[in-house]
Coordinates of C-alpha atoms and ligand atoms in Angstrom, one line a residue:
M87 CA -48.6 26.2 -35.2
R88 CA -46.6 28.5 -33.2
S89 CA -43.9 30.4 -35.3
F90 CA -42.1 32.5 -32.7
C91 CA -38.8 30.9 -32.6
R92 CA -38.1 29.6 -35.9
R93 CA -34.3 30.5 -37.0
P94 CA -35.0 31.8 -40.9
N95 CA -32.4 29.6 -42.4
K96 CA -33.9 26.6 -41.0
M97 CA -36.6 25.6 -43.4
K98 CA -38.8 22.7 -42.8
T99 CA -38.2 19.8 -44.9
Q100 CA -40.1 16.8 -45.4
I101 CA -37.9 13.6 -44.3
V102 CA -38.1 11.0 -46.5
L103 CA -36.7 7.6 -44.9
P104 CA -33.8 5.8 -47.0
E105 CA -34.5 2.3 -48.4
E106 CA -32.0 1.5 -45.7
I107 CA -34.1 2.3 -42.8
Q108 CA -36.8 0.2 -44.4
T109 CA -34.4 -2.5 -44.8
Q110 CA -33.4 -2.3 -41.0
T111 CA -37.2 -2.4 -40.1
A112 CA -37.5 -5.5 -41.5
V113 CA -34.1 -6.7 -39.8
W114 CA -36.4 -5.5 -36.7
Q115 CA -39.2 -7.3 -37.4
A116 CA -37.0 -10.5 -37.9
Q117 CA -35.0 -9.9 -34.7
H118 CA -38.7 -10.4 -32.8
A119 CA -39.7 -13.5 -34.4
P120 CA -38.7 -16.7 -32.8
I121 CA -35.1 -16.7 -31.6
T122 CA -33.3 -19.1 -33.6
I123 CA -31.2 -21.5 -31.2
E124 CA -28.6 -22.9 -33.7
P125 CA -28.2 -26.7 -33.3
G126 CA -26.1 -28.0 -30.4
Q127 CA -26.5 -24.7 -28.5
E128 CA -29.4 -25.6 -26.3
P129 CA -27.5 -26.6 -23.3
L130 CA -25.8 -23.3 -23.5
Y131 CA -28.9 -21.5 -23.5
A132 CA -30.2 -23.7 -20.9
A133 CA -27.1 -23.0 -18.9
L134 CA -27.6 -19.4 -19.2
I135 CA -31.0 -19.3 -17.9
E136 CA -30.4 -21.6 -14.9
E137 CA -27.5 -19.2 -13.9
L138 CA -30.0 -16.1 -14.4
G139 CA -32.1 -17.8 -12.5
E140 CA -29.6 -18.4 -9.6
I141 CA -28.6 -14.9 -9.3
R142 CA -31.0 -13.0 -6.8
P143 CA -31.1 -10.2 -7.1
L144 CA -30.2 -10.0 -10.7
T145 CA -28.8 -6.6 -11.3
G146 CA -28.1 -5.1 -14.3
P147 CA -24.4 -5.6 -14.1
D148 CA -25.1 -9.2 -13.1
Y149 CA -27.2 -9.6 -16.2
Q150 CA -24.7 -8.0 -18.4
R151 CA -21.8 -10.0 -16.8
T152 CA -23.3 -13.4 -17.2
I153 CA -24.4 -12.4 -20.9
R154 CA -20.9 -11.5 -21.7
K155 CA -19.8 -14.8 -20.3
Y156 CA -21.9 -16.6 -22.6
S157 CA -21.4 -14.5 -25.6
R158 CA -17.8 -15.7 -25.2
K159 CA -19.1 -19.2 -25.4
G160 CA -20.9 -18.5 -28.9
L161 CA -24.1 -17.6 -27.9
P162 CA -25.3 -13.8 -29.5
W163 CA -25.4 -10.9 -27.1
L164 CA -28.7 -11.6 -25.6
G165 CA -31.7 -9.1 -24.2
K166 CA -34.1 -10.2 -21.7
S167 CA -36.7 -10.7 -24.2
D168 CA -34.4 -12.9 -26.1
V169 CA -33.7 -14.8 -22.8
L170 CA -37.4 -15.1 -22.4
R171 CA -38.4 -16.0 -26.0
A172 CA -35.4 -19.0 -25.9
Y173 CA -36.6 -20.1 -22.5
G174 CA -40.2 -20.3 -24.1
Q175 CA -39.2 -22.2 -26.8
L176 CA -37.0 -24.5 -24.7
C177 CA -39.7 -25.3 -22.6
A178 CA -42.0 -25.6 -25.5
A179 CA -39.6 -28.5 -26.8
G180 CA -39.5 -30.3 -23.7
R181 CA -36.0 -29.3 -22.6
M182 CA -36.4 -27.3 -19.6
E183 CA -39.4 -27.2 -17.2
Y184 CA -41.5 -23.6 -17.3
D185 CA -41.1 -22.1 -14.1
P186 CA -43.0 -18.8 -13.9
D187 CA -41.0 -17.5 -11.0
L188 CA -37.8 -17.7 -13.0
V189 CA -40.0 -15.6 -15.6
T190 CA -40.6 -12.9 -13.3
H191 CA -37.0 -13.0 -12.2
I192 CA -35.7 -12.4 -15.1
Q193 CA -38.2 -10.0 -16.3
K194 CA -37.7 -7.6 -13.6
K195 CA -36.1 -4.4 -14.3
P196 CA -35.8 -3.3 -11.1
I197 CA -33.5 0.5 -11.1
R198 CA -35.3 1.4 -14.5
S199 CA -38.9 0.7 -13.1
Q200 CA -38.4 2.4 -9.7
A201 CA -38.4 5.9 -10.3
G202 CA -42.0 5.6 -11.4
V203 CA -41.3 6.4 -15.1
T204 CA -40.5 4.3 -18.1
V205 CA -37.1 5.7 -19.6
V206 CA -36.8 5.6 -23.5
T207 CA -33.6 6.4 -24.7
V208 CA -33.2 7.1 -28.8
L209 CA -30.3 8.7 -30.8
T210 CA -30.2 11.2 -33.0
K211 CA -28.6 10.8 -36.3
P212 CA -24.9 11.4 -36.9
Y213 CA -24.0 14.5 -37.2
P214 CA -21.0 16.9 -36.5
C215 CA -21.0 18.7 -33.1
P216 CA -19.6 22.5 -32.9
G217 CA -17.5 21.1 -30.1
K218 CA -13.5 20.1 -30.5
C219 CA -13.3 18.7 -27.2
I220 CA -10.0 16.4 -27.0
F221 CA -11.7 13.8 -25.1
C222 CA -14.7 13.3 -27.1
P223 CA -14.7 10.1 -28.9
T224 CA -15.6 10.4 -33.1
D225 CA -17.3 7.7 -34.9
V226 CA -18.8 8.8 -38.4
R227 CA -21.2 6.6 -38.1
M228 CA -22.9 8.0 -35.1
P229 CA -23.7 11.2 -33.5
K230 CA -20.9 12.9 -31.8
S231 CA -19.2 11.2 -28.6
Y232 CA -20.6 8.0 -29.2
L233 CA -19.5 4.7 -29.8
R234 CA -20.9 2.2 -32.2
D235 CA -20.9 -0.5 -29.7
E236 CA -22.5 1.0 -26.8
P237 CA -25.7 -0.4 -26.0
G238 CA -28.2 2.1 -27.1
A239 CA -26.3 3.1 -30.1
Q240 CA -26.4 -0.2 -31.7
R241 CA -30.0 0.1 -30.5
A242 CA -30.2 3.2 -32.9
E243 CA -28.2 2.2 -35.5
R244 CA -30.2 -1.3 -36.1
H245 CA -33.3 1.3 -36.4
G246 CA -31.3 3.7 -38.9
F247 CA -31.6 6.5 -36.2
D248 CA -35.3 6.7 -37.2
P249 CA -37.0 8.2 -34.3
Y250 CA -40.4 6.4 -34.5
E251 CA -38.7 2.9 -34.8
Q252 CA -36.4 3.4 -31.9
T253 CA -39.2 4.2 -29.5
A254 CA -41.6 2.0 -31.0
A255 CA -39.2 -0.9 -30.5
R256 CA -38.2 0.4 -27.3
I257 CA -41.9 0.6 -25.9
Q258 CA -42.8 -3.2 -27.7
A259 CA -39.8 -4.4 -26.2
L260 CA -40.4 -3.0 -22.6
E261 CA -44.1 -4.3 -22.4
Q262 CA -43.0 -7.4 -24.1
I263 CA -41.0 -8.5 -21.1
G264 CA -44.3 -7.1 -18.7
H265 CA -43.0 -3.6 -18.0
P266 CA -45.8 -0.8 -18.2
A267 CA -44.9 2.0 -20.6
E268 CA -47.8 4.6 -19.6
K269 CA -45.6 7.2 -18.2
I270 CA -42.6 7.5 -20.6
E271 CA -39.8 9.8 -20.1
L272 CA -38.1 10.3 -23.7
L273 CA -34.3 10.9 -23.5
I274 CA -33.3 12.0 -26.8
L275 CA -28.7 11.7 -26.9
G276 CA -26.5 12.5 -29.3
G277 CA -23.7 15.2 -29.7
T278 CA -25.5 18.8 -29.3
W279 CA -29.3 18.8 -30.2
S280 CA -29.3 22.5 -30.7
S281 CA -26.4 22.2 -33.6
Y282 CA -29.1 20.1 -35.4
R283 CA -31.4 21.8 -37.9
R284 CA -34.7 23.1 -36.2
D285 CA -36.8 21.1 -38.6
Y286 CA -35.0 18.0 -37.7
Q287 CA -35.7 18.6 -34.1
E288 CA -39.3 19.0 -34.6
W289 CA -39.8 16.1 -36.9
F290 CA -37.8 13.8 -34.7
V291 CA -39.9 14.7 -31.5
K292 CA -43.2 14.9 -33.3
R293 CA -42.1 11.0 -34.6
C294 CA -41.0 10.0 -31.3
L295 CA -44.7 11.4 -29.9
D296 CA -46.1 9.3 -32.9
A297 CA -44.6 6.3 -31.9
I298 CA -45.9 7.0 -28.3
N299 CA -49.4 7.7 -29.4
G300 CA -49.3 4.7 -31.5
E301 CA -50.6 6.9 -34.5
E302 CA -49.5 9.2 -37.1
S303 CA -50.0 13.2 -36.6
V304 CA -49.4 15.9 -39.2
T305 CA -47.8 18.4 -36.9
L306 CA -46.1 18.5 -33.8
A307 CA -48.9 20.5 -32.1
E308 CA -51.1 17.9 -33.1
A309 CA -49.2 14.8 -31.9
Q310 CA -48.7 16.9 -28.5
E311 CA -52.6 17.3 -28.5
K312 CA -52.9 13.6 -29.0
N313 CA -50.5 12.6 -26.3
A314 CA -51.8 14.9 -23.8
V315 CA -54.8 12.4 -23.4
G316 CA -53.4 9.4 -24.6
P317 CA -53.0 5.9 -23.1
R318 CA -49.3 6.3 -22.9
R319 CA -48.3 9.6 -21.9
N320 CA -44.7 11.5 -22.7
V321 CA -43.9 12.8 -18.9
G322 CA -40.7 14.4 -19.5
L323 CA -38.3 15.1 -22.4
V324 CA -34.6 15.4 -22.0
V325 CA -32.2 16.7 -24.8
E326 CA -28.4 17.4 -24.2
T327 CA -26.5 20.5 -25.6
R328 CA -23.7 22.7 -24.7
Q329 CA -23.9 25.8 -22.7
D330 CA -23.1 28.2 -25.4
E331 CA -26.2 27.4 -27.4
I332 CA -28.3 28.4 -24.6
D333 CA -30.1 31.7 -24.9
A334 CA -33.8 33.3 -24.6
D335 CA -34.7 31.9 -28.0
E336 CA -33.0 28.6 -27.3
L337 CA -35.4 28.5 -24.2
R338 CA -38.4 28.8 -26.0
W339 CA -37.6 26.6 -28.7
L340 CA -37.1 23.8 -26.1
R341 CA -40.3 24.4 -24.5
Y342 CA -42.0 24.5 -27.8
L343 CA -40.7 21.1 -28.5
G344 CA -41.7 20.1 -24.8
V345 CA -38.5 19.8 -23.3
T346 CA -38.3 19.4 -19.4
K347 CA -34.9 18.9 -18.9
V348 CA -31.3 19.8 -20.3
Q349 CA -28.4 18.0 -20.0
V350 CA -25.2 20.1 -20.0
G351 CA -21.5 19.0 -20.2
I352 CA -20.0 21.0 -17.5
Q353 CA -17.1 18.9 -17.6
S354 CA -14.9 21.3 -15.6
L355 CA -14.8 24.6 -13.7
D356 CA -11.3 25.2 -13.8
E357 CA -10.6 27.6 -16.8
R358 CA -7.1 26.2 -17.7
V359 CA -8.6 22.4 -17.8
L360 CA -11.5 23.7 -19.9
A361 CA -8.9 25.6 -22.4
L362 CA -6.6 22.4 -22.7
N363 CA -9.1 20.2 -23.2
Q364 CA -10.5 22.9 -25.9
R365 CA -14.1 23.0 -24.7
G366 CA -14.5 26.0 -26.6
H367 CA -16.3 27.7 -23.4
D368 CA -15.4 29.2 -20.2
V369 CA -17.0 28.7 -16.7
Q370 CA -19.1 31.7 -17.4
A371 CA -21.0 30.3 -20.2
T372 CA -21.9 27.4 -17.7
R373 CA -23.1 29.9 -15.1
D374 CA -25.3 31.8 -17.6
A375 CA -26.7 28.7 -18.9
F376 CA -27.7 27.3 -15.6
R377 CA -29.0 30.7 -14.6
Q378 CA -31.4 31.0 -17.9
L379 CA -32.2 27.1 -17.7
R380 CA -33.3 27.7 -13.5
L381 CA -35.1 30.9 -14.4
A382 CA -37.3 29.1 -17.2
G383 CA -37.8 26.0 -14.9
F384 CA -35.6 23.4 -16.6
K385 CA -34.3 20.6 -14.7
I386 CA -30.6 21.1 -15.1
H387 CA -28.6 17.8 -15.4
G388 CA -25.0 18.4 -15.5
H389 CA -22.0 16.1 -16.4
W390 CA -18.6 16.5 -15.0
M391 CA -15.5 15.0 -15.7
A392 CA -12.4 13.8 -14.0
N393 CA -8.9 12.8 -15.1
L394 CA -9.0 15.5 -17.7
L395 CA -6.0 16.6 -19.8
G396 CA -4.1 19.1 -16.9
A397 CA -6.0 17.6 -13.8
T398 CA -4.8 15.9 -10.8
P399 CA -6.7 14.1 -8.4
E400 CA -6.3 17.0 -5.8
S401 CA -7.3 19.4 -8.5
D402 CA -10.3 17.2 -9.3
R403 CA -11.4 17.1 -5.8
A404 CA -11.5 21.0 -5.3
D405 CA -13.3 21.2 -8.7
F406 CA -15.8 18.9 -7.8
G407 CA -16.3 21.1 -4.4
R408 CA -16.8 23.9 -7.2
L409 CA -20.1 22.4 -8.4
W410 CA -21.8 23.0 -4.9
S411 CA -20.0 26.2 -3.8
D412 CA -20.4 28.7 -6.8
T413 CA -23.9 29.3 -6.5
A414 CA -24.3 29.5 -10.2
V415 CA -23.9 26.0 -10.6
R416 CA -25.3 23.8 -8.4
P417 CA -27.2 21.3 -10.8
D418 CA -30.2 19.2 -9.8
E419 CA -28.7 16.1 -11.4
L420 CA -25.5 15.0 -12.1
K421 CA -23.3 12.3 -14.2
I422 CA -19.6 11.9 -13.1
Y423 CA -17.7 10.8 -15.9
P424 CA -14.0 10.3 -15.5
T425 CA -12.4 10.2 -18.8
M426 CA -12.3 7.2 -20.6
L427 CA -9.2 6.6 -23.0
V428 CA -10.5 5.5 -26.5
P429 CA -8.4 5.4 -29.9
N430 CA -11.0 7.5 -31.5
A431 CA -10.3 10.5 -29.5
E432 CA -7.6 13.1 -29.8
L433 CA -6.4 12.7 -26.2
Y434 CA -5.3 9.2 -27.7
E435 CA -2.5 11.1 -29.2
Y436 CA -1.4 12.9 -26.4
W437 CA -1.6 9.5 -24.3
Q438 CA 1.1 8.2 -27.0
R439 CA 2.9 11.3 -26.8
G440 CA 3.4 10.5 -22.8
E441 CA 1.6 13.9 -22.2
Y442 CA -1.7 12.4 -20.3
Q443 CA -1.8 9.6 -18.1
P444 CA -5.1 7.9 -16.6
Y445 CA -5.7 7.8 -12.9
D446 CA -5.3 3.9 -12.0
E447 CA -8.2 2.2 -10.6
E448 CA -7.4 2.8 -6.8
T449 CA -6.4 6.5 -7.4
L450 CA -10.2 7.0 -9.4
T451 CA -11.9 4.7 -6.4
E452 CA -11.0 6.9 -3.9
L453 CA -11.5 10.1 -5.8
L454 CA -15.2 9.2 -6.5
A455 CA -15.7 8.4 -3.0
D456 CA -14.6 11.7 -2.1
C457 CA -16.8 13.2 -4.6
L458 CA -20.1 11.0 -3.9
A459 CA -19.6 11.7 -0.2
Q460 CA -19.6 15.8 -1.6
V461 CA -23.0 15.4 -3.1
P462 CA -25.8 17.5 -1.5
R463 CA -29.0 15.9 -0.7
Y464 CA -31.2 17.7 -3.4
V465 CA -28.8 16.5 -6.4
R466 CA -29.5 13.0 -8.0
V467 CA -26.1 11.5 -9.2
N468 CA -27.3 9.5 -12.1
R469 CA -24.3 7.8 -13.5
V470 CA -20.9 7.1 -12.6
I471 CA -18.6 5.9 -15.4
R472 CA -19.8 6.3 -18.9
D473 CA -21.3 2.9 -20.5
F474 CA -18.3 2.2 -23.0
P475 CA -17.8 -1.1 -23.8
T476 CA -14.6 -1.6 -22.0
T477 CA -12.8 -3.5 -25.0
N478 CA -12.4 0.3 -26.2
V479 CA -10.8 1.7 -23.3
V480 CA -7.1 1.7 -23.7
A481 CA -5.6 2.5 -20.5
G482 CA -7.0 3.5 -16.9
N483 CA -10.2 2.1 -15.2
K484 CA -11.9 -0.8 -17.1
K485 CA -14.3 -1.4 -14.4
A486 CA -18.0 -0.7 -15.0
N487 CA -19.4 -1.2 -11.7
L488 CA -16.8 1.6 -10.3
R489 CA -20.1 3.4 -8.7
Q490 CA -20.6 0.7 -6.8
I491 CA -16.7 0.2 -5.3
A492 CA -16.7 3.6 -4.7
T493 CA -20.0 3.7 -2.8
Q494 CA -19.2 0.7 -0.5
R495 CA -15.5 2.7 -0.2
A496 CA -17.3 5.9 1.5
E497 CA -19.5 3.5 3.5
A498 CA -16.7 1.7 4.7
Q499 CA -14.9 5.1 5.7
G500 CA -18.1 6.1 7.4
R501 CA -19.1 8.8 5.5
K502 CA -22.6 9.7 4.9
L503 CA -24.0 9.6 1.2
R504 CA -27.0 11.8 0.6
D505 CA -27.6 12.0 -2.9
I506 CA -31.1 11.4 -4.1
R507 CA -30.6 8.1 -5.9
Y508 CA -29.0 6.5 -3.0
R509 CA -32.0 7.3 -1.0
E510 CA -34.9 6.5 -3.0
I511 CA -37.1 4.2 -1.4
R512 CA -37.4 2.4 -4.7
R513 CA -39.9 -0.7 -3.7
D514 CA -40.2 -0.6 0.0
K515 CA -43.3 -0.5 1.4
V516 CA -44.0 2.5 3.6
T517 CA -47.2 3.9 5.1
R518 CA -48.0 7.6 5.2
A519 CA -47.3 7.9 8.8
D520 CA -43.6 6.8 7.9
L521 CA -42.9 10.1 6.1
H522 CA -42.4 13.3 7.2
L523 CA -42.1 16.5 5.3
Q524 CA -38.5 18.2 5.1
V525 CA -37.7 21.3 3.1
T526 CA -34.0 22.0 2.1
T527 CA -33.4 25.5 0.7
Y528 CA -30.3 26.8 -0.9
E529 CA -29.5 29.7 -2.8
T530 CA -28.3 30.2 -6.5
D531 CA -27.1 33.3 -8.3
A532 CA -30.7 34.2 -9.2
T533 CA -33.2 32.0 -7.3
T534 CA -34.0 30.8 -3.9
E535 CA -34.7 26.9 -4.6
H536 CA -36.7 25.0 -2.2
F537 CA -36.2 21.1 -2.5
L538 CA -39.4 19.7 -0.8
S539 CA -39.1 16.3 0.1
Y540 CA -41.3 13.2 1.9
E541 CA -38.8 11.2 3.7
T542 CA -38.9 8.3 6.3
A543 CA -37.0 8.8 9.8
D544 CA -34.0 7.5 8.1
E545 CA -33.8 9.9 5.2
R546 CA -35.1 7.8 2.5
L547 CA -37.1 9.7 0.1
A548 CA -40.6 9.0 -0.9
G549 CA -41.1 11.7 -3.3
F550 CA -39.8 15.7 -3.9
L551 CA -40.6 19.0 -5.7
R552 CA -38.3 21.4 -6.8
L553 CA -39.6 24.8 -6.5
S554 CA -37.8 27.9 -7.4
F555 CA -38.6 31.5 -6.5
P556 CA -36.5 33.8 -8.8
H557 CA -34.6 36.5 -6.9
P558 CA -36.6 40.1 -7.3
D559 CA -33.8 41.6 -9.1
A560 CA -33.0 38.8 -11.7
E561 CA -33.0 39.3 -15.5
L562 CA -35.7 36.8 -16.6
P563 CA -34.7 35.4 -20.0
L564 CA -38.7 34.7 -20.5
P565 CA -40.6 38.0 -19.2
E566 CA -43.8 36.4 -19.2
L567 CA -42.6 34.0 -16.2
A568 CA -42.2 37.4 -14.0
G569 CA -44.1 37.2 -10.7
H570 CA -44.1 33.7 -10.7
A571 CA -42.8 31.0 -8.6
M572 CA -41.8 27.7 -10.4
I573 CA -41.9 23.8 -10.2
R574 CA -39.4 22.8 -11.7
E575 CA -39.7 19.1 -10.9
V576 CA -42.2 16.5 -9.2
H577 CA -41.1 12.9 -8.8
V578 CA -42.6 10.6 -6.9
Y579 CA -40.9 7.3 -6.2
G580 CA -42.6 3.7 -6.9
P581 CA -42.7 1.1 -9.7
A582 CA -43.9 2.5 -13.2
L583 CA -47.5 1.2 -12.6
N584 CA -50.0 1.6 -15.0
L585 CA -53.0 3.9 -14.1
G586 CA -55.7 1.9 -12.1
E587 CA -53.2 -0.8 -11.0
D588 CA -53.3 -1.1 -7.2
S589 CA -49.9 -0.3 -5.4
Q590 CA -50.8 -0.5 -1.8
G591 CA -48.3 0.9 0.4
E592 CA -46.3 2.4 -2.4
A593 CA -45.3 6.1 -2.5
Q594 CA -47.2 7.2 -5.8
H595 CA -50.6 6.3 -4.5
M596 CA -50.4 8.1 -1.5
G597 CA -50.6 11.3 -2.8
V598 CA -47.3 12.4 -1.7
G599 CA -47.2 14.1 -5.2
S600 CA -50.4 16.3 -4.6
H601 CA -49.2 17.0 -0.8
L602 CA -45.9 18.0 -2.2
I603 CA -47.7 20.3 -4.8
H604 CA -50.2 21.9 -2.6
Q605 CA -47.0 22.5 0.1
A606 CA -45.2 24.4 -2.7
K607 CA -48.5 26.7 -3.5
E608 CA -48.7 27.6 0.0
M609 CA -45.2 28.4 0.6
A610 CA -45.3 30.5 -2.7
R611 CA -48.2 32.4 -1.7
Q612 CA -46.9 33.2 1.6
A613 CA -43.7 34.6 0.0
G614 CA -45.8 36.8 -2.2
F615 CA -46.3 35.1 -5.3
G616 CA -49.3 36.0 -7.1
K617 CA -48.8 33.1 -9.4
I618 CA -47.2 29.4 -9.9
A619 CA -45.9 27.8 -12.7
V620 CA -44.9 24.4 -13.6
I621 CA -42.5 23.2 -16.7
S622 CA -45.0 20.1 -16.9
A623 CA -44.5 17.6 -19.6
I624 CA -46.9 17.3 -22.7
G625 CA -48.2 14.2 -20.6
T626 CA -48.6 15.5 -17.6
R627 CA -50.7 18.6 -18.6
E628 CA -53.8 16.9 -17.3
Y629 CA -53.2 15.8 -14.1
Y630 CA -52.0 19.4 -13.1
A631 CA -55.3 20.6 -14.6
R632 CA -57.7 18.1 -13.1
H633 CA -55.9 17.7 -9.7
H634 CA -54.4 21.2 -8.9
G635 CA -56.1 24.2 -10.9
F636 CA -53.3 24.6 -13.4
A637 CA -54.1 25.8 -16.9
V638 CA -52.2 25.8 -20.0
D639 CA -50.6 29.4 -20.3
G640 CA -48.1 29.7 -23.2
L641 CA -45.2 27.3 -22.7
Y642 CA -46.1 26.6 -19.3
M643 CA -48.9 25.8 -17.0
T644 CA -49.9 28.5 -14.4
A645 CA -52.2 28.6 -11.5
V646 CA -53.4 31.8 -9.6
L647 CA -52.1 31.6 -5.7
R648 CA -55.1 33.3 -3.9
D649 CA -54.8 34.7 -0.2
A650 CA -56.0 32.7 2.6
Ligands
LIG909 S1 -19.4 19.3 -27.0 FE1 -20.0 17.2 -26.4 S2 -20.6 16.0 -28.1 FE2 -19.4 18.1 -29.0 S3 -17.3 17.5 -28.9 FE3 -17.2 18.2 -26.9 S4 -17.8 16.4 -25.6 FE4 -18.4 16.1 -27.5

């Protein structure tokens, strides 16, 4: 067990699961038993299933809307596996006819699987956050900033916030609906990760890996070793923290845990707005955190907020522009979160006193359309609008599909959208001949970034790689990375197929990833780097070792670049 980055005051303790969690486990098991269709509700279930069968394609929002409609009529909130189990029971009882196409149609999880990786989201236990941000909801039953009735939060609470139970249940649920879970990105949410005790963090990650591995390990290192060669691999580990928590020690700790991506709330790049909203840090803190994260190879996922206290639509447009014009910021991924006014945030009192007003839907749509059109081609906009259940929103926008509306607005205005998510090929069939390599180069305050991508003629993305060259004078937070180019991300699109399955024509199996890595090594060699590092997740180590000559080297994997 490595010991270099322990905080002396954070002693390891054995976490004993309370009885409550054991009870909740029993509840979970009960939930996976045959669904109880209350007498008289059969026609309602049948109508729901038929309606879902008619919506093609069945998008996530379509599904949610339909379920919501039937929950108002008296059905419980049903996940897809519940619907499928109810369908099976109704067919077995002779009340519906079995149609395998309908099952496949309902099973489909197009967006989740199209990035080639299954995302499993888990929440940490309720815990305070050092931040005092006035827009952030507080619910003592939840980790800071989460509402109890958010879908992910409900799931976590049902499992007593136990990492093992949450992960195992999610994998089981996904596999139950025919969704392969061999490549898992673990998304750990909840307040500020770095403010939890380190022994809790280590235990939490180990228990998630235990669930992925399907067996227990004594230490985190053992769980990681098993995962590196196991049937289900952890191919990404994401945590969320504050910018003022990032320093060299924290970076080492995050790598020790196996973290590959960090979510940071930028929220604003306007000092006045940051202060008014009591963020407790300045813009420079964001710049410093991003520089260190980038130099250590992490993928940087920023959150940016519109409509904060003190902002106007005009100031928001200018602020959004600073995400890209300020070379020290430039995140790799972004969530755009217009402030949502909820009663259990301090901002609510400002609103009651008439000191804060949410934008109306039209103003917000125009603003978001303008923002989306500004996003550079190397950035993925993962989400627009926080998925708070709209019943919690006191005033302002209540539309959960505002991204779609804003995208359509921007398209109607003839504006070009270039963000990664907009351009992913998803399930489209492409051949190698359809793709060409494109290199987009941009500067940050400490690195030159090369965004290598394989794209079709109409700029649809089959895969990309983020290659980072630290500036010669950059002060490296982790000195062992001196002289190394860094691969921060390799991403190939296509469904999350199990290893060995055939996927003719889909990008994952065309060697797009290998071509990108080969190209990155060549570019690094030509730029004079003697070594190249990759911030590999535990579960991708074998791939880099076997196919690309990398070897585990401290907290990273590295390869020597030889002269041609
Ligand atoms: S730092 Fe994040 S979680 Fe903490 S109070 Fe601020 S917004 Fe909420």
